[in-house]
Coordinates of C-alpha atoms in Angstrom, one line a residue:
M24 CA 23.2 25.7 -5.3
N25 CA 25.6 22.8 -6.0
N26 CA 27.3 23.2 -2.7
E27 CA 24.0 23.8 -0.9
R28 CA 22.6 20.6 -2.6
K29 CA 25.5 18.6 -1.3
L30 CA 24.9 19.9 2.2
I31 CA 21.2 19.0 1.9
Q32 CA 22.0 15.5 0.8
E33 CA 24.5 15.0 3.6
F34 CA 21.9 16.3 6.1
M35 CA 19.2 14.0 4.8
D36 CA 21.5 11.0 4.7
K37 CA 22.5 11.7 8.3
E38 CA 18.9 12.1 9.5
F39 CA 17.5 9.2 7.5
E40 CA 17.0 6.7 10.3
Q41 CA 15.3 9.2 12.5
M42 CA 13.1 10.4 9.6
I43 CA 11.9 6.8 9.2
R44 CA 11.3 6.4 12.9
N45 CA 9.3 9.6 13.0
L46 CA 7.3 8.6 9.9
F47 CA 6.4 5.2 11.4
E48 CA 5.6 6.8 14.7
I49 CA 2.7 8.7 13.1
V50 CA 1.8 6.0 10.5
S51 CA 1.3 3.6 13.4
I52 CA -1.6 5.7 14.6
R53 CA -4.7 4.7 12.8
S54 CA -5.9 8.2 12.1
V55 CA -9.2 7.5 10.3
N56 CA -12.0 9.9 10.8
E57 CA -14.6 8.5 13.2
D58 CA -17.8 9.7 14.6
V59 CA -17.6 12.3 17.3
S60 CA -17.0 10.7 20.7
D61 CA -15.8 11.8 24.1
N62 CA -15.2 15.4 22.9
Y63 CA -13.0 14.2 20.0
V64 CA -14.4 16.0 16.9
F65 CA -12.8 13.5 14.5
G66 CA -12.2 10.6 16.9
K67 CA -9.5 9.9 19.5
N68 CA -6.8 8.6 17.1
I69 CA -6.7 11.8 15.0
S70 CA -6.3 13.8 18.2
I71 CA -3.5 11.5 19.4
C72 CA -1.8 11.8 15.9
L73 CA -1.9 15.6 16.1
D74 CA -0.5 15.5 19.6
T75 CA 2.3 13.3 18.3
V76 CA 3.1 15.6 15.3
L77 CA 3.3 18.7 17.4
Q78 CA 5.5 17.0 20.0
L79 CA 7.9 15.8 17.2
A80 CA 8.0 19.4 15.9
K81 CA 8.9 20.6 19.4
E82 CA 11.6 18.0 19.7
H83 CA 13.1 19.2 16.5
G84 CA 13.2 22.8 17.9
F85 CA 10.0 24.2 16.4
E86 CA 8.7 25.9 19.6
R87 CA 6.4 28.4 17.9
Q88 CA 3.2 26.4 17.4
G89 CA -0.6 26.8 17.3
R90 CA -3.6 24.5 17.6
Y91 CA -7.3 24.7 17.3
G92 CA -8.8 21.7 19.0
D93 CA -8.5 18.7 16.8
Y94 CA -9.2 20.6 13.6
Y95 CA -5.6 21.6 12.8
G96 CA -2.3 22.6 14.2
W97 CA 0.8 24.4 12.9
F98 CA 4.4 24.9 13.6
E99 CA 6.8 27.4 12.0
I100 CA 10.4 28.8 11.8
G101 CA 11.7 32.2 11.0
K102 CA 11.4 35.7 12.4
K103 CA 8.1 36.7 13.9
N104 CA 5.9 39.0 11.7
A105 CA 8.0 38.2 8.6
P106 CA 6.2 37.3 5.3
L107 CA 4.8 33.7 5.5
I108 CA 5.5 30.7 3.3
G109 CA 3.0 27.9 3.8
I110 CA 3.1 24.2 3.5
V111 CA -0.3 22.5 4.1
V112 CA -0.4 18.7 4.9
H113 CA -2.9 16.4 6.5
I114 CA -2.7 13.5 9.0
D115 CA -6.1 11.9 8.5
T116 CA -6.2 8.9 6.3
V117 CA -8.8 6.9 4.5
D118 CA -10.0 3.6 6.1
Y119 CA -8.7 0.2 5.2
A120 CA -9.2 -3.5 5.8
T121 CA -6.1 -5.1 7.2
S122 CA -7.0 -8.4 5.5
D123 CA -6.5 -6.7 2.1
W124 CA -2.9 -5.9 2.9
E125 CA 0.2 -8.0 2.4
H126 CA 2.2 -5.5 4.5
N127 CA 1.5 -3.9 7.8
P128 CA -0.8 -0.9 7.3
L129 CA 0.5 0.7 10.4
G130 CA 4.1 0.9 9.0
E131 CA 6.7 -1.5 7.6
M132 CA 9.9 -1.1 5.6
D133 CA 10.4 -4.0 3.2
H134 CA 13.3 -4.0 0.8
D135 CA 13.3 -0.7 -1.0
F136 CA 9.8 0.5 0.1
L137 CA 8.0 2.1 2.9
Y138 CA 4.5 0.7 3.5
G139 CA 1.6 2.0 5.6
R140 CA -1.6 3.9 5.4
G141 CA -0.6 7.5 5.0
V142 CA 2.9 6.9 3.8
S143 CA 2.2 8.6 0.4
D144 CA -1.0 10.4 1.4
N145 CA 0.0 12.5 3.4
K146 CA 2.1 11.6 6.4
G147 CA 5.2 11.0 4.3
S148 CA 5.1 14.5 3.0
L149 CA 4.7 15.9 6.5
I150 CA 7.9 14.2 7.6
Q151 CA 9.8 15.3 4.4
C152 CA 8.8 18.9 5.1
M153 CA 9.4 18.7 8.8
Y154 CA 13.0 17.8 8.0
A155 CA 13.3 20.5 5.4
L156 CA 12.5 22.9 8.2
K157 CA 14.9 21.3 10.5
Y158 CA 17.7 21.9 7.9
L159 CA 16.7 25.5 7.6
C160 CA 15.8 26.4 11.2
N161 CA 19.1 27.8 12.5
R162 CA 19.5 30.2 9.6
N163 CA 18.7 33.9 9.6
L164 CA 15.6 33.6 7.3
N165 CA 13.9 36.6 5.7
K166 CA 10.6 34.9 5.8
R167 CA 8.7 32.5 8.1
I168 CA 7.9 29.0 7.0
R169 CA 4.8 27.4 8.5
V170 CA 3.6 23.8 8.2
I171 CA -0.2 23.7 8.6
V172 CA -1.4 20.2 9.7
G173 CA -5.1 19.5 8.8
C174 CA -7.2 16.7 10.3
D175 CA -10.1 16.4 8.0
E176 CA -8.8 16.4 4.4
E177 CA -10.2 13.0 3.4
T178 CA -13.7 13.9 4.3
D179 CA -15.0 17.5 4.2
F180 CA -12.0 19.8 4.7
R181 CA -13.6 21.1 7.9
C182 CA -10.0 21.6 9.2
I183 CA -9.0 24.1 6.7
K184 CA -12.4 25.8 6.7
E185 CA -11.9 26.4 10.4
Y186 CA -8.4 27.7 9.8
I187 CA -9.7 30.3 7.4
E188 CA -12.9 31.1 9.4
N189 CA -10.7 31.6 12.5
E190 CA -8.8 34.3 10.6
E191 CA -5.5 32.5 11.0
E192 CA -2.7 33.9 9.0
I193 CA -2.9 33.0 5.3
P194 CA 0.5 32.2 3.6
E195 CA 1.5 34.4 0.7
L196 CA 3.0 31.5 -1.2
G197 CA 4.2 28.0 -0.8
F198 CA 3.0 24.5 -1.9
I199 CA 0.8 21.6 -1.1
P200 CA 2.8 18.3 -1.1
D201 CA -0.2 16.0 -1.7
A202 CA -0.3 15.1 -5.4
K203 CA 2.3 14.5 -8.1
F204 CA 5.5 16.1 -9.4
P205 CA 6.3 18.1 -11.4
M206 CA 3.2 20.3 -10.7
I207 CA -0.6 20.3 -10.6
L208 CA -1.7 23.3 -12.8
S209 CA -5.4 22.7 -12.3
E210 CA -8.0 20.8 -10.3
S211 CA -11.5 20.0 -11.3
A212 CA -14.5 21.1 -9.3
I213 CA -15.9 18.5 -6.9
C214 CA -19.3 17.6 -5.6
N215 CA -19.1 15.0 -2.9
I216 CA -22.5 14.6 -1.3
S217 CA -24.3 12.3 1.1
I218 CA -28.0 12.0 0.9
E219 CA -30.9 10.1 2.5
I220 CA -33.8 8.9 0.3
S221 CA -37.1 8.1 2.0
N222 CA -38.2 4.5 2.3
H223 CA -41.2 4.7 -0.1
K224 CA -38.7 5.3 -2.9
V225 CA -36.5 2.4 -2.0
R226 CA -37.6 -0.5 0.1
T227 CA -39.8 -2.4 -2.3
K228 CA -38.4 -5.9 -2.5
L229 CA -35.2 -4.8 -0.7
N230 CA -34.2 -6.3 2.6
Y231 CA -30.5 -5.3 3.1
I232 CA -27.9 -3.3 1.2
K233 CA -24.5 -2.0 2.3
G234 CA -21.2 -1.1 0.7
G235 CA -18.2 1.2 0.7
T236 CA -15.8 2.4 3.4
G237 CA -15.1 6.0 2.6
Q238 CA -16.6 9.1 0.9
N239 CA -13.9 9.3 -1.7
I240 CA -12.9 5.7 -2.1
I241 CA -14.1 3.4 -4.9
P242 CA -15.9 0.6 -2.9
H243 CA -14.2 -2.8 -2.9
Q244 CA -17.2 -4.6 -1.5
S245 CA -21.0 -4.3 -1.5
E246 CA -23.8 -6.6 -0.3
I247 CA -27.5 -6.9 -1.1
S248 CA -30.4 -9.1 -0.2
F249 CA -34.0 -9.1 -1.3
D250 CA -37.1 -10.5 0.3
N251 CA -35.7 -14.1 0.2
H252 CA -33.0 -12.9 2.6
L253 CA -30.2 -14.5 0.6
T254 CA -27.3 -12.1 0.7
R255 CA -25.0 -11.7 -2.3
T256 CA -21.6 -10.1 -2.0
Y257 CA -20.0 -8.1 -4.9
E258 CA -16.2 -7.6 -4.9
G259 CA -14.4 -4.6 -6.5
V260 CA -11.0 -2.9 -6.3
S261 CA -10.4 0.2 -4.2
A262 CA -9.0 3.4 -5.7
H263 CA -9.3 7.1 -5.2
S264 CA -12.7 8.2 -6.5
A265 CA -11.1 11.0 -8.5
N266 CA -9.4 8.2 -10.5
Y267 CA -12.4 6.0 -10.7
Q268 CA -11.1 4.2 -13.9
N269 CA -8.3 2.7 -11.7
G270 CA -10.7 0.8 -9.5
S271 CA -13.6 -1.5 -9.8
N272 CA -16.8 -0.2 -8.2
A273 CA -18.5 -3.0 -6.2
I274 CA -21.6 -0.8 -5.7
M275 CA -22.1 -0.3 -9.4
R276 CA -21.5 -4.0 -10.1
M277 CA -24.2 -4.8 -7.5
I278 CA -26.7 -2.3 -8.9
N279 CA -26.2 -3.2 -12.6
D280 CA -26.4 -6.9 -11.8
S281 CA -29.6 -6.5 -9.7
K282 CA -31.5 -3.9 -11.8
Y283 CA -34.1 -6.4 -13.0
R284 CA -34.8 -7.4 -9.5
F285 CA -35.6 -3.8 -8.3
S286 CA -39.2 -2.7 -8.6
K287 CA -39.6 0.1 -11.1
E288 CA -40.6 2.3 -8.2
C289 CA -37.2 1.8 -6.5
I290 CA -34.7 4.7 -7.0
L291 CA -31.9 2.2 -7.7
Y292 CA -33.8 0.9 -10.7
K293 CA -34.0 4.5 -12.1
L294 CA -30.3 4.9 -11.4
S295 CA -29.4 1.7 -13.2
Q296 CA -31.1 2.9 -16.4
N297 CA -28.3 5.2 -17.5
S298 CA -25.2 3.7 -15.9
D299 CA -22.0 1.8 -16.6
E300 CA -19.3 0.1 -14.5
Y301 CA -18.1 3.5 -13.1
G302 CA -21.3 5.2 -12.1
F303 CA -24.5 6.6 -13.4
Y304 CA -25.2 9.7 -15.5
L305 CA -27.5 12.6 -15.7
N306 CA -28.7 13.5 -19.2
Q307 CA -27.1 16.9 -19.1
Y308 CA -23.6 15.7 -18.2
S309 CA -21.0 13.2 -19.6
T310 CA -19.2 12.7 -16.3
P311 CA -20.1 9.7 -14.2
I312 CA -21.6 10.2 -10.8
V313 CA -19.7 7.7 -8.7
P314 CA -21.4 6.0 -5.7
T315 CA -18.8 5.4 -2.9
M316 CA -21.0 4.4 0.1
I317 CA -24.5 2.9 0.3
E318 CA -26.6 1.6 3.2
L319 CA -30.3 0.8 3.7
R320 CA -31.3 2.2 7.1
S321 CA -34.6 2.2 9.0
T322 CA -35.3 5.7 7.7
G323 CA -34.3 5.2 4.1
L324 CA -31.4 4.7 1.7
F325 CA -28.1 6.4 2.7
L326 CA -26.0 7.2 -0.4
T327 CA -22.7 9.0 -0.9
L328 CA -21.9 10.2 -4.4
D329 CA -18.7 11.7 -5.9
V330 CA -18.4 13.6 -9.1
R331 CA -15.5 15.7 -10.6
L332 CA -16.6 18.4 -13.0
D333 CA -14.9 20.5 -15.6
N334 CA -14.4 24.0 -14.3
E335 CA -16.7 25.7 -16.8
I336 CA -19.7 23.7 -15.5
S337 CA -21.8 25.4 -12.9
L338 CA -21.6 23.5 -9.6
Q339 CA -24.9 25.0 -8.4
D340 CA -26.7 23.9 -11.6
F341 CA -25.3 20.4 -11.3
R342 CA -26.3 20.2 -7.6
T343 CA -29.8 21.2 -8.5
H344 CA -30.1 18.6 -11.3
L345 CA -28.8 15.9 -9.0
L346 CA -31.4 16.6 -6.3
D347 CA -34.1 16.7 -9.0
F348 CA -33.0 13.3 -10.3
F349 CA -33.6 11.8 -6.8
E350 CA -36.7 13.9 -6.3
I351 CA -35.4 15.3 -3.0
D352 CA -34.4 18.7 -1.7
S353 CA -31.7 20.2 0.5
G354 CA -33.3 18.8 3.6
N355 CA -32.2 15.3 2.4
I356 CA -28.5 16.3 2.3
I357 CA -26.6 14.8 5.3
R358 CA -23.3 16.3 4.4
E359 CA -21.6 17.8 1.3
N360 CA -18.2 18.9 0.1
V361 CA -18.7 21.2 -2.9
L362 CA -15.7 23.1 -4.2
E363 CA -14.9 25.1 -7.4
G364 CA -11.7 24.1 -9.3
Y365 CA -8.7 26.3 -10.1
S366 CA -6.0 26.7 -12.6
Y367 CA -2.4 28.2 -12.8
T368 CA -0.3 29.2 -15.8
L369 CA 3.4 28.4 -16.1
D370 CA 4.3 32.1 -15.9
N371 CA 3.0 32.2 -12.3
Q372 CA 6.1 33.2 -10.1
V373 CA 5.6 30.4 -7.5
V374 CA 5.0 27.8 -10.2
G375 CA 8.1 28.9 -12.0
V376 CA 10.3 28.6 -8.9
L377 CA 9.0 25.1 -8.1
M378 CA 9.2 23.9 -11.7
D379 CA 12.7 25.2 -12.2
T380 CA 14.0 23.7 -8.9
Y381 CA 12.4 20.4 -9.6
T382 CA 13.6 20.2 -13.2
D383 CA 17.2 21.1 -12.3
Y384 CA 17.2 18.4 -9.5
I385 CA 15.7 15.7 -11.6
K386 CA 18.0 16.2 -14.5
K387 CA 21.2 16.3 -12.4
E388 CA 20.5 14.0 -9.5
T389 CA 18.2 11.2 -10.8
T390 CA 17.3 9.0 -13.8
Y391 CA 13.6 9.7 -13.2
E392 CA 11.3 10.9 -16.0
L393 CA 10.9 14.6 -15.9
G394 CA 7.1 14.5 -16.6
S395 CA 4.8 17.4 -17.5
P396 CA 2.5 19.6 -15.4
L397 CA -0.8 18.0 -14.8
S398 CA -4.5 18.8 -14.6
I399 CA -6.3 16.4 -12.2
K400 CA -9.7 15.4 -11.1
G401 CA -8.6 15.2 -7.4
T402 CA -9.0 17.8 -4.7
T403 CA -6.3 19.1 -2.5
Y404 CA -5.9 22.0 -0.1
A405 CA -4.7 24.0 -3.1
K406 CA -8.3 24.9 -3.8
Y407 CA -8.3 27.0 -0.6
F408 CA -5.0 28.9 -1.0
K409 CA -3.7 31.2 -3.7
N410 CA -0.1 30.7 -4.8
L411 CA 0.1 27.3 -3.0
P412 CA -0.1 24.8 -5.9
A413 CA -0.1 21.1 -5.4
F414 CA 3.5 19.8 -5.8
G415 CA 4.6 16.2 -5.3
P416 CA 5.3 13.9 -3.5
G417 CA 4.6 11.2 -6.2
F418 CA 7.0 11.1 -9.2
P419 CA 5.9 10.7 -12.8
N420 CA 7.6 7.3 -13.1
E421 CA 5.6 5.9 -10.2
H422 CA 2.2 4.3 -9.8
S423 CA 0.1 5.9 -7.0
Y424 CA -1.0 3.6 -4.2
A425 CA -2.9 6.3 -2.3
H426 CA -6.2 5.0 -1.0
R427 CA -5.2 1.4 -2.0
A428 CA -4.1 -1.7 -0.2
D429 CA -0.3 -1.8 0.5
E430 CA 0.0 2.0 0.1
R431 CA 3.7 2.7 -0.3
M432 CA 6.6 5.0 -1.3
S433 CA 10.0 3.9 -2.4
I434 CA 12.8 4.9 0.0
E435 CA 14.7 6.5 -2.9
S436 CA 11.7 8.7 -3.8
F437 CA 11.1 9.6 -0.2
I438 CA 14.7 11.0 0.1
H439 CA 14.6 12.7 -3.3
G440 CA 11.3 14.4 -2.3
A441 CA 12.7 15.6 1.0
R442 CA 15.7 17.1 -0.8
I443 CA 13.6 18.8 -3.5
Y444 CA 11.2 20.3 -0.9
T445 CA 14.2 21.7 1.0
E446 CA 15.7 23.3 -2.2
C447 CA 12.3 24.7 -3.1
L448 CA 12.0 26.4 0.3
L449 CA 15.4 28.0 -0.2
N450 CA 14.4 29.3 -3.6
L451 CA 11.0 30.5 -2.4
L452 CA 12.8 32.5 0.3
E453 CA 14.4 34.5 -2.5
I454 CA 11.0 35.7 -4.0

């Protein structure tokens, strides 16, 4: 591998400038999920971004491609009908406010960092893996390698649900480059749900309420006004809702500060009675239920909630208790993303190959911390695919800026990640 590693390093160094151009070409597209319009299921920009990715793949020589509307696309290398290695990435991103950024959210290189929405989650990984395939594409491979590009990961995973329901080919093994190195061994179950609560349970004394920008983002701002029509704004700090401790929830600040102004008939008063800065609690569970979006509409209160549960807890029971708390039924659910968790052991063959490759590279080629395999509250495509664990691109020594202002990745880590993914594919080909 030492000679191969040198060749990979030389290749990535030679291709670096083009890699960055390709990265910023897709980062410059504001691929935030929007309401269906003009036949674009997730909005026009996501469609354009998928067009761009598949065109880049074609320019790099990956002629064998597939696409299902604007839900997903894929490109691959290797012999037809050979066993399939899979890499699953996504091009949709969470929303952002440009005013919160010091750097350009549509792409900027400043000193030693790459900035832009999607650089670390997940467009950077797409480009890293695209160039890994470019390095390998002219070889006589004993397996195929397919990059599956999803368009709805940040909301409800409809992209990958369609991929599976369409009976597309399921990879036998691979990885999901959408988390942290060295390895994600387990993910918690998730219940992310949007509900609407009727006016008679809400509107007493309330005139206006709105907060949050995304279903899985800690809200950085929320506003409220009562009958006196004076609007008060509450500020917070955005973060991924799976890591709610890293943010400051503006909706919870608003609710807790206003609880004595709600009438006792208001559902928000009930919510505030067992709550803290992170969320509110049901008596049966110790995990906070995190509100991420709220809006008072003419028909009632719209509320999006996010909770990550230990895998031994019944998701169905939790869902039932949550609806009972709000005194509603399934008819009040606008949308939901409910998924069981998973876990791997270190003796899993794919986990072993990825861990061994990563460990050897880090020890010999960097001064980075090696880190330890993780269990996370987040949700990745790994919940949908057996033997495709979440693997990178963030390194243990780095703070994650995913879903935050000035999202970034260091240039050094971007290159190391591309090299590691290339070596991992070479080693997975030997399984």
